[in-house]
């Protein structure tokens, strides 16, 4: 069967025998495409040439279309185009920052910060008089940098416990700095100890100044804004407690604030504008604990879904894989410079995740007790608090505690400031007594031998971490009525911040009516 070339579509499959020679076929198709394009261009030019709107005097002067080459001439010269192109390249160069340039920028910013610390220390130590030379400041900055490096590696521990002067409990008490409507669940301090953050069960997040006591409230965004920032629709119990905050932490540079709670989301805030930035929604259970890795923008989160997740807040993304290993609900965590995460859960175990090695070490808690909180002493030693009132000290070399201090917080019945109703003398009263002695919070002043613990027995206890005996010894009791749900030391060790409430952080099995919901600050005098 013969097929004419005019009947063929350019996309139809044919055999070489039925087609004319290949050069002639290509010429025919090329002529057709060129003629079709020229007719289309002529129609377009004819259509717009008749419209007087497109014919103006300025357009005639600015460009001329030659009939022979169809080249558009402009009033811009070659030098102008070179200037514009170079300007655009410089703009792109400014926007793109290499890895080396970013490291240099961060290093210079950290160096300026250290210089500020050196100047502040010099103002406090005003014994020497006279103008200091540049070499003096260089030596002081070098000493601070060396000390930071030793603190990061855990080879340096400041002796603060022995320097604390005797505290007169009658005159020197906790000072209520900020009040909350409901029990405070989390407290976090900035690196420079100038401001802090707190959250409570009613969803209130406050930003306060430690010197003046001035506070600012974070406003929750609308439902539409939350959805635009990545939040999912709440379901089940999360729909009723969408603003119930359980965890809070601020980054080392003081730029980002992370909060988590019963809505199963991690909310990221900008501390400079107090604006909501992002909502991470990977957890399938309430977010119970948060911790920024020191010196970085990496955030770790723990949840009732038995998972620990890692986030990059700069890139606004989740870093795989998830850290699994806890068999009970994760209720507390801590993190320092290295990629090490310490967690405790309802399975009576404490886990140390080595994120870079993708493995974890397991520590078994005391029998018949659950671990409630944990914190780092160094990279190789840790502290934990239990619901039986004991505090344990751990070493990475053993899976059991190397030291246990029992009855760290005595029963609440011995404290006269606490009240109890006359009709509550049954089993619930006994359970309430036990709940009051639970160690709800722990804190260690970074790279030092000073620690603090809080419960509901009416006092916060200071501890000395001993190096030789590898134990802990009580120093002073600071009276404070209420459940101490969170503690934070100033980096200098000159004051202690406590988040206190009428109820425990994770439940309502106890209540102290005489307690004040809020943030309490206690100054520490160092010799």
Coordinates of C-alpha atoms in Angstrom, one line a residue:
X1 CA 0.0 0.0 0.0
X2 CA 1.3 3.4 -0.9
X3 CA 1.1 6.3 1.5
X4 CA 1.5 9.9 0.3
X5 CA 3.9 12.1 2.2
X6 CA 1.2 14.8 2.5
X7 CA -1.0 12.3 4.4
X8 CA 1.6 11.6 7.0
X9 CA 1.7 13.2 10.4
X10 CA 5.2 14.2 11.6
X11 CA 4.7 11.9 14.6
X12 CA 3.3 8.9 12.7
X13 CA 5.5 5.8 12.5
X14 CA 6.6 4.8 9.0
X15 CA 9.0 2.5 7.3
X16 CA 12.0 3.8 5.2
X17 CA 10.6 2.2 2.0
X18 CA 7.4 4.2 2.0
X19 CA 9.0 7.6 2.7
X20 CA 10.9 9.8 0.2
X21 CA 14.6 10.2 0.8
X22 CA 15.5 11.6 4.2
X23 CA 17.0 14.9 3.0
X24 CA 13.9 15.8 1.0
X25 CA 11.6 14.9 3.9
X26 CA 13.5 17.1 6.3
X27 CA 13.5 20.0 3.8
X28 CA 9.7 19.8 3.4
X29 CA 9.0 19.7 7.2
X30 CA 11.4 22.5 7.8
X31 CA 9.7 24.7 5.2
X32 CA 6.3 24.0 6.7
X33 CA 7.4 24.9 10.2
X34 CA 9.2 28.1 9.1
X35 CA 6.2 29.2 7.1
X36 CA 3.8 28.5 9.9
X37 CA 5.9 30.4 12.4
X38 CA 6.2 33.4 10.0
X39 CA 2.5 33.5 9.4
X40 CA 1.8 33.4 13.1
X41 CA 4.3 36.2 13.7
X42 CA 2.8 38.2 10.9
X43 CA -0.7 37.8 12.3
X44 CA 0.5 38.9 15.8
X45 CA 2.3 41.9 14.4
X46 CA -0.7 42.8 12.4
X47 CA -3.0 42.5 15.3
X48 CA -1.0 44.8 17.6
X49 CA 0.1 47.2 14.9
X50 CA -3.4 48.4 14.3
X51 CA -4.0 49.1 18.0
X52 CA -3.1 52.8 18.7
X53 CA -2.5 52.1 22.4
X54 CA 0.8 50.4 21.6
X55 CA 2.0 53.2 19.3
X56 CA 3.4 56.1 21.3
X57 CA 6.0 58.8 20.7
X58 CA 8.2 57.5 23.5
X59 CA 8.2 54.0 22.2
X60 CA 9.2 55.2 18.7
X61 CA 12.1 57.1 20.2
X62 CA 13.3 54.4 22.6
X63 CA 13.4 51.5 20.1
X64 CA 13.5 50.9 16.4
X65 CA 12.8 47.6 14.7
X66 CA 14.7 46.9 11.6
X67 CA 13.0 45.0 8.9
X68 CA 16.0 43.1 7.8
X69 CA 17.4 41.6 11.0
X70 CA 14.5 42.1 13.5
X71 CA 17.0 43.5 16.1
X72 CA 15.7 45.7 18.9
X73 CA 17.9 48.7 19.5
X74 CA 17.8 50.5 22.9
X75 CA 19.1 53.7 24.4
X76 CA 21.1 51.7 26.9
X77 CA 24.7 51.4 26.0
X78 CA 27.1 48.5 26.5
X79 CA 28.6 50.1 29.6
X80 CA 25.1 50.4 31.1
X81 CA 24.4 46.7 30.6
X82 CA 27.8 45.8 32.0
X83 CA 27.0 47.9 35.1
X84 CA 23.6 46.3 35.6
X85 CA 25.0 42.8 35.2
X86 CA 27.9 43.4 37.6
X87 CA 25.4 44.9 40.1
X88 CA 23.2 41.8 39.9
X89 CA 26.2 39.5 40.3
X90 CA 27.3 41.4 43.4
X91 CA 23.8 41.1 44.8
X92 CA 23.8 37.3 44.2
X93 CA 27.3 37.1 45.8
X94 CA 26.1 38.9 48.9
X95 CA 23.1 36.6 49.2
X96 CA 25.1 33.4 48.9
X97 CA 27.4 32.7 51.9
X98 CA 29.9 30.0 51.8
X99 CA 30.5 27.6 54.7
X100 CA 33.9 29.2 55.5
X101 CA 32.3 32.7 55.5
X102 CA 29.5 31.5 57.8
X103 CA 32.0 30.0 60.2
X104 CA 34.1 33.2 60.2
X105 CA 31.0 35.3 60.9
X106 CA 29.9 33.0 63.8
X107 CA 33.4 33.0 65.2
X108 CA 33.7 36.8 65.1
X109 CA 30.2 37.1 66.8
X110 CA 31.3 34.7 69.5
X111 CA 34.6 36.6 70.0
X112 CA 32.7 39.8 70.4
X113 CA 30.5 38.1 73.0
X114 CA 33.5 36.9 74.9
X115 CA 35.0 40.3 74.9
X116 CA 31.8 41.6 76.4
X117 CA 32.1 39.0 79.2
X118 CA 35.6 40.1 79.8
X119 CA 34.6 43.7 80.1
X120 CA 31.8 42.8 82.5
X121 CA 34.1 40.8 84.7
X122 CA 36.6 43.7 84.8
X123 CA 33.9 46.1 85.9
X124 CA 33.0 43.7 88.8
X125 CA 36.6 43.3 89.8
X126 CA 37.5 47.0 90.1
X127 CA 40.4 46.5 92.5
X128 CA 43.0 47.4 89.9
X129 CA 43.1 51.0 88.6
X130 CA 44.6 52.5 85.5
X131 CA 44.0 52.0 81.8
X132 CA 44.5 48.5 80.5
X133 CA 46.5 47.8 77.3
X134 CA 45.4 45.6 74.4
X135 CA 47.6 42.7 75.5
X136 CA 45.8 42.6 78.8
X137 CA 42.5 42.2 77.1
X138 CA 43.8 39.5 74.7
X139 CA 45.1 37.5 77.7
X140 CA 41.7 37.8 79.4
X141 CA 39.8 36.7 76.3
X142 CA 42.2 33.8 75.8
X143 CA 41.6 32.6 79.3
X144 CA 37.8 32.7 78.9
X145 CA 38.0 30.8 75.6
X146 CA 40.3 28.1 77.2
X147 CA 37.9 27.8 80.1
X148 CA 35.0 27.3 77.7
X149 CA 36.8 24.6 75.9
X150 CA 37.6 22.8 79.1
X151 CA 33.9 23.1 80.1
X152 CA 32.8 21.6 76.8
X153 CA 35.1 18.6 77.2
X154 CA 34.2 18.1 80.8
X155 CA 37.7 18.5 82.1
X156 CA 37.0 21.6 84.2
X157 CA 34.7 21.9 87.2
X158 CA 34.2 25.1 89.1
X159 CA 34.2 24.8 92.9
X160 CA 31.1 26.8 93.8
X161 CA 29.6 24.6 96.6
X162 CA 32.4 25.5 99.0
X163 CA 32.1 29.2 98.2
X164 CA 28.4 29.6 99.1
X165 CA 28.1 31.6 102.2
X166 CA 25.7 30.5 105.0
X167 CA 22.1 31.4 104.2
X168 CA 19.9 32.9 106.8
X169 CA 16.5 31.4 106.0
X170 CA 14.6 34.0 108.2
X171 CA 15.8 37.0 106.2
X172 CA 17.0 35.6 102.8
X173 CA 14.0 33.9 101.1
X174 CA 12.7 33.3 97.6
X175 CA 11.5 36.4 95.9
X176 CA 8.4 36.0 93.7
X177 CA 9.4 37.7 90.4
X178 CA 6.5 36.8 88.1
X179 CA 3.0 35.4 88.8
X180 CA 1.1 32.9 86.8
X181 CA -2.6 32.0 86.9
X182 CA -1.9 28.2 87.1
X183 CA 1.1 26.0 88.0
X184 CA 4.3 26.7 86.3
X185 CA 5.6 23.7 84.3
X186 CA 8.9 24.9 82.8
X187 CA 11.6 27.6 83.3
X188 CA 14.5 28.5 81.0
X189 CA 17.3 31.1 81.2
X190 CA 19.4 32.8 78.5
X191 CA 23.1 32.4 78.4
X192 CA 23.8 35.9 79.7
X193 CA 21.5 35.4 82.7
X194 CA 19.7 38.7 81.8
X195 CA 16.2 37.3 81.0
X196 CA 14.2 34.2 81.4
X197 CA 11.1 32.4 80.1
X198 CA 8.4 30.5 81.8
X199 CA 5.3 28.5 80.9
X200 CA 2.2 27.3 82.8
X201 CA -0.7 24.9 82.5
X202 CA -3.0 27.6 81.2
X203 CA -0.9 28.0 78.1
X204 CA 0.7 31.3 79.2
X205 CA 4.3 31.9 78.0
X206 CA 6.1 34.8 79.6
X207 CA 9.3 36.6 78.9
X208 CA 10.7 38.4 81.9
X209 CA 13.7 40.5 82.8
X210 CA 15.6 39.4 85.9
X211 CA 16.8 42.9 87.0
X212 CA 13.6 44.9 86.6
X213 CA 11.0 42.2 86.8
X214 CA 9.3 43.5 83.6
X215 CA 7.4 40.8 81.8
X216 CA 6.0 40.4 78.3
X217 CA 3.4 37.8 77.2
X218 CA 3.6 35.7 74.1
X219 CA 0.4 35.8 72.1
X220 CA -0.8 32.6 70.6
X221 CA -1.5 32.9 66.8
X222 CA -4.9 32.3 65.3
X223 CA -6.0 28.9 64.0
X224 CA -5.4 29.9 60.4
X225 CA -1.9 31.1 61.2
X226 CA -1.1 27.9 63.0
X227 CA -2.2 25.9 60.0
X228 CA -0.1 28.1 57.7
X229 CA 2.9 27.4 60.0
X230 CA 2.6 23.6 59.7
X231 CA 0.2 22.7 62.5
X232 CA -2.2 19.9 62.1
X233 CA -5.8 19.7 63.2
X234 CA -6.0 18.7 66.8
X235 CA -7.9 15.5 67.6
X236 CA -9.1 13.7 70.8
X237 CA -7.9 15.2 74.1
X238 CA -5.6 17.6 72.2
X239 CA -8.6 19.6 71.0
X240 CA -9.4 20.6 74.6
X241 CA -5.9 21.3 75.8
X242 CA -4.3 22.8 72.7
X243 CA -2.4 25.4 74.7
X244 CA -1.4 23.4 77.7
X245 CA 2.4 23.8 77.8
X246 CA 4.6 21.1 79.4
X247 CA 8.1 21.9 78.1
X248 CA 10.1 25.0 77.3
X249 CA 13.7 25.8 76.3
X250 CA 15.6 28.7 74.7
X251 CA 18.6 28.4 72.3
X252 CA 22.1 29.3 73.3
X253 CA 22.1 32.4 71.2
X254 CA 18.8 33.5 72.8
X255 CA 17.1 33.8 69.4
X256 CA 14.7 30.9 69.4
X257 CA 12.3 29.7 72.0
X258 CA 10.7 26.2 71.7
X259 CA 7.5 25.1 73.6
X260 CA 5.6 21.8 73.6
X261 CA 2.5 20.4 75.3
X262 CA -0.6 18.4 75.0
X263 CA -1.4 19.5 71.4
X264 CA 1.5 17.2 70.2
X265 CA 3.2 20.0 68.4
X266 CA 6.5 21.8 69.0
X267 CA 6.0 25.6 68.6
X268 CA 9.0 27.7 67.6
X269 CA 9.0 31.4 68.6
X270 CA 11.3 34.4 67.8
X271 CA 12.4 35.9 71.1
X272 CA 13.1 39.3 69.5
X273 CA 9.6 39.9 68.2
X274 CA 7.7 37.2 70.3
X275 CA 6.2 36.0 67.0
X276 CA 5.2 32.4 66.2
X277 CA 7.5 31.0 63.5
X278 CA 6.9 27.3 63.0
X279 CA 4.9 24.4 64.3
X280 CA 6.5 20.9 64.0
X281 CA 3.9 18.1 64.1
X282 CA 5.7 14.7 63.9
X283 CA 5.0 13.5 67.4
X284 CA 1.9 11.3 68.0
X285 CA 1.7 12.0 71.7
X286 CA 2.1 15.0 74.1
X287 CA 5.5 16.7 73.9
X288 CA 6.7 16.4 77.5
X289 CA 10.3 17.7 77.3
X290 CA 12.5 19.9 75.1
X291 CA 16.3 20.6 75.1
X292 CA 18.5 22.7 72.8
X293 CA 22.0 21.4 72.2
X294 CA 24.3 24.0 73.6
X295 CA 26.1 26.2 71.1
X296 CA 23.9 25.0 68.2
X297 CA 20.5 25.4 66.6
X298 CA 19.7 21.7 67.1
X299 CA 16.6 20.9 69.2
X300 CA 15.7 17.5 70.8
X301 CA 12.2 16.7 71.8
X302 CA 10.7 13.8 73.9
X303 CA 7.1 12.7 73.9
X304 CA 4.7 10.2 75.4
X305 CA 4.9 8.3 72.1
X306 CA 8.3 6.8 73.3
X307 CA 10.3 8.7 70.7
X308 CA 13.1 11.3 70.8
X309 CA 13.3 13.5 67.7
X310 CA 15.9 15.9 66.5
X311 CA 15.2 19.2 64.7
X312 CA 17.1 21.9 62.9
X313 CA 15.4 25.1 63.8
X314 CA 17.4 27.1 61.3
X315 CA 16.3 24.9 58.4
X316 CA 12.9 24.3 59.9
X317 CA 13.1 20.6 59.3
X318 CA 13.3 17.3 61.1
X319 CA 16.6 15.3 61.2
X320 CA 16.3 11.6 60.8
X321 CA 16.3 9.0 62.3
X322 CA 14.2 9.0 65.4
X323 CA 15.8 7.9 68.7
X324 CA 13.9 4.9 70.1
X325 CA 14.6 2.7 73.1
X326 CA 12.5 4.0 76.0
X327 CA 9.7 1.5 76.9
X328 CA 7.7 4.0 78.9
X329 CA 6.5 7.6 78.4
X330 CA 9.4 10.0 78.2
X331 CA 8.9 12.7 80.8
X332 CA 12.3 14.5 81.1
X333 CA 15.5 15.0 79.2
X334 CA 18.7 17.0 79.2
X335 CA 21.4 17.8 76.6
X336 CA 24.8 19.5 76.6
X337 CA 27.6 20.4 74.1
X338 CA 28.1 16.9 72.6
X339 CA 25.4 15.0 70.7
X340 CA 24.3 13.2 73.9
X341 CA 20.7 13.1 75.1
X342 CA 19.7 11.9 78.6
X343 CA 16.1 10.8 79.0
X344 CA 14.0 9.2 81.7
X345 CA 10.6 7.5 81.3
X346 CA 7.9 5.5 83.0
X347 CA 9.8 2.2 82.5
X348 CA 12.1 2.9 85.5
X349 CA 15.1 3.4 83.2
X350 CA 17.4 6.2 82.1
X351 CA 18.8 6.2 78.6
X352 CA 21.9 8.0 77.2
X353 CA 21.5 8.4 73.4
X354 CA 24.8 8.8 71.5
X355 CA 23.2 10.5 68.5
X356 CA 26.3 10.6 66.2
X357 CA 27.0 6.9 66.8
X358 CA 23.3 5.9 66.5
X359 CA 23.3 3.9 69.8
X360 CA 22.3 4.3 73.4
X361 CA 23.3 3.2 76.9
X362 CA 20.7 1.9 79.4
X363 CA 20.7 2.6 83.1
X364 CA 18.4 0.7 85.5
X365 CA 16.8 2.7 88.3
X366 CA 16.2 1.6 91.8
X367 CA 13.6 -1.1 92.3
X368 CA 10.0 -0.1 93.2
X369 CA 10.5 3.5 92.2
X370 CA 10.1 5.6 89.0
X371 CA 12.6 8.2 87.8
X372 CA 11.1 11.6 87.5
X373 CA 13.9 13.9 86.3
X374 CA 17.6 13.8 85.1
X375 CA 20.4 16.2 84.3
X376 CA 24.1 16.1 83.3
X377 CA 27.0 16.6 85.7
X378 CA 29.5 16.1 82.9
X379 CA 29.6 13.9 79.8
X380 CA 30.3 10.9 82.0
X381 CA 28.3 11.5 85.1
X382 CA 24.6 12.2 85.7
X383 CA 22.0 12.9 88.4
X384 CA 18.4 11.6 88.6
X385 CA 15.5 12.1 91.0
X386 CA 12.9 9.4 91.9
X387 CA 9.3 9.4 93.2
X388 CA 10.5 7.7 96.4
X389 CA 12.3 10.9 97.4
X390 CA 15.8 9.6 96.5
X391 CA 18.5 11.2 94.3
X392 CA 20.9 9.0 92.3
X393 CA 24.3 9.6 90.9
X394 CA 25.3 7.7 87.8
X395 CA 28.5 6.9 85.9
X396 CA 28.8 5.9 82.3
X397 CA 30.8 2.9 83.4
X398 CA 28.0 1.3 85.3
X399 CA 24.3 0.6 84.6
X400 CA 23.4 1.0 88.2
X401 CA 23.7 4.1 90.5
X402 CA 27.1 4.6 92.1
X403 CA 25.5 6.6 94.9
X404 CA 22.0 7.0 96.3
X405 CA 20.8 9.6 98.8
X406 CA 17.5 8.4 100.2
X407 CA 14.8 10.7 101.6
X408 CA 16.3 13.8 100.0
X409 CA 13.1 15.7 100.7
X410 CA 11.3 14.9 103.9
X411 CA 7.5 14.4 104.2
X412 CA 5.3 17.5 103.8
X413 CA 3.7 16.9 107.2
X414 CA 6.8 18.2 109.0
X415 CA 6.4 21.6 107.3
X416 CA 4.1 24.0 109.1
X417 CA 3.5 26.2 106.0
X418 CA 1.5 23.4 104.3
X419 CA -2.1 22.8 105.0
X420 CA -4.4 19.8 104.7
X421 CA -8.2 19.5 105.0
X422 CA -9.6 17.6 108.0
X423 CA -11.6 15.2 105.9
X424 CA -8.6 14.0 103.8
X425 CA -7.2 11.4 106.3
X426 CA -7.6 8.3 104.1
X427 CA -5.5 6.6 101.5
X428 CA -5.6 9.6 99.3
X429 CA -3.9 11.6 102.1
X430 CA -1.2 9.0 102.3
X431 CA -0.7 9.1 98.5
X432 CA -0.5 12.9 98.8
X433 CA 2.2 12.7 101.4
X434 CA 4.3 10.5 99.1
X435 CA 3.7 12.8 96.1
X436 CA 4.9 15.7 98.2
X437 CA 8.3 14.1 98.7
X438 CA 8.8 13.2 95.0
X439 CA 11.9 14.8 93.4
X440 CA 10.2 16.7 90.6
X441 CA 13.1 18.8 89.4
X442 CA 16.9 18.8 89.3
X443 CA 19.5 21.4 88.2
X444 CA 23.3 21.5 88.0
X445 CA 25.1 24.8 87.7
X446 CA 27.0 24.2 84.4
X447 CA 30.6 22.9 84.9
X448 CA 30.5 23.1 88.6
X449 CA 30.0 21.0 91.8
X450 CA 26.7 22.8 92.8
X451 CA 23.3 21.2 92.3
X452 CA 19.7 21.8 93.5
X453 CA 16.6 19.7 93.8
X454 CA 12.9 20.5 94.3
X455 CA 9.8 18.7 95.5
X456 CA 6.6 19.6 97.2
X457 CA 7.7 19.4 100.8
X458 CA 8.2 23.2 101.2
X459 CA 11.9 23.7 100.4
X460 CA 14.5 23.6 97.7
X461 CA 17.7 21.8 98.7
X462 CA 21.3 22.7 97.5
X463 CA 23.8 19.9 97.1
X464 CA 27.6 19.6 96.8
X465 CA 28.8 17.1 94.2
X466 CA 31.9 15.5 95.6
X467 CA 34.7 14.4 93.4
X468 CA 36.7 12.1 95.7
X469 CA 33.9 10.1 97.3
X470 CA 31.7 10.4 94.2
X471 CA 28.7 11.2 96.3
X472 CA 26.4 14.2 97.0
X473 CA 26.0 16.0 100.3
X474 CA 23.2 18.5 101.3
X475 CA 24.3 22.1 101.9
X476 CA 21.2 24.3 102.6
X477 CA 17.5 24.2 102.5
X478 CA 15.7 27.2 100.9
X479 CA 12.1 27.5 102.1
X480 CA 9.6 27.6 99.2
X481 CA 5.9 26.5 99.5
X482 CA 4.5 24.6 96.6
X483 CA 5.5 22.0 94.0
X484 CA 8.8 23.0 92.5
X485 CA 8.3 21.8 88.9
X486 CA 11.4 23.3 87.3
X487 CA 14.8 24.7 88.4
X488 CA 17.5 26.7 86.6
X489 CA 20.8 28.0 87.8
X490 CA 22.4 31.2 86.6
X491 CA 25.6 30.4 84.7
X492 CA 27.6 32.5 87.2
X493 CA 26.0 30.6 90.1
X494 CA 24.8 33.8 91.7
X495 CA 21.1 33.0 91.8
X496 CA 18.6 30.2 91.4
X497 CA 15.3 30.3 89.6
X498 CA 12.4 28.0 90.5
X499 CA 9.1 27.5 88.8
X500 CA 6.5 26.7 91.5
X501 CA 2.8 25.8 91.5
X502 CA 0.0 24.5 93.5
X503 CA 0.0 21.2 91.4
X504 CA 2.6 18.9 90.0
X505 CA 3.8 19.4 86.4
X506 CA 2.3 16.3 84.8
X507 CA -0.8 15.7 87.0
X508 CA -3.3 16.8 89.6
X509 CA -2.8 14.1 92.2
X510 CA -1.7 16.8 94.8
X511 CA -2.6 20.4 95.6
X512 CA -1.2 23.0 98.0
X513 CA -3.6 25.8 98.4
X514 CA -1.2 28.1 100.1
X515 CA 1.4 28.0 97.3
X516 CA 1.8 30.9 94.8
X517 CA 1.9 30.0 91.1
X518 CA 4.8 31.8 89.6
X519 CA 8.6 32.3 89.3
X520 CA 10.7 32.6 92.4
X521 CA 14.3 33.8 92.5
X522 CA 16.8 33.3 95.3
X523 CA 20.2 35.0 95.3
X524 CA 23.4 33.1 96.3
X525 CA 26.3 34.9 97.9
X526 CA 29.7 33.5 96.8
X527 CA 32.9 34.1 98.8

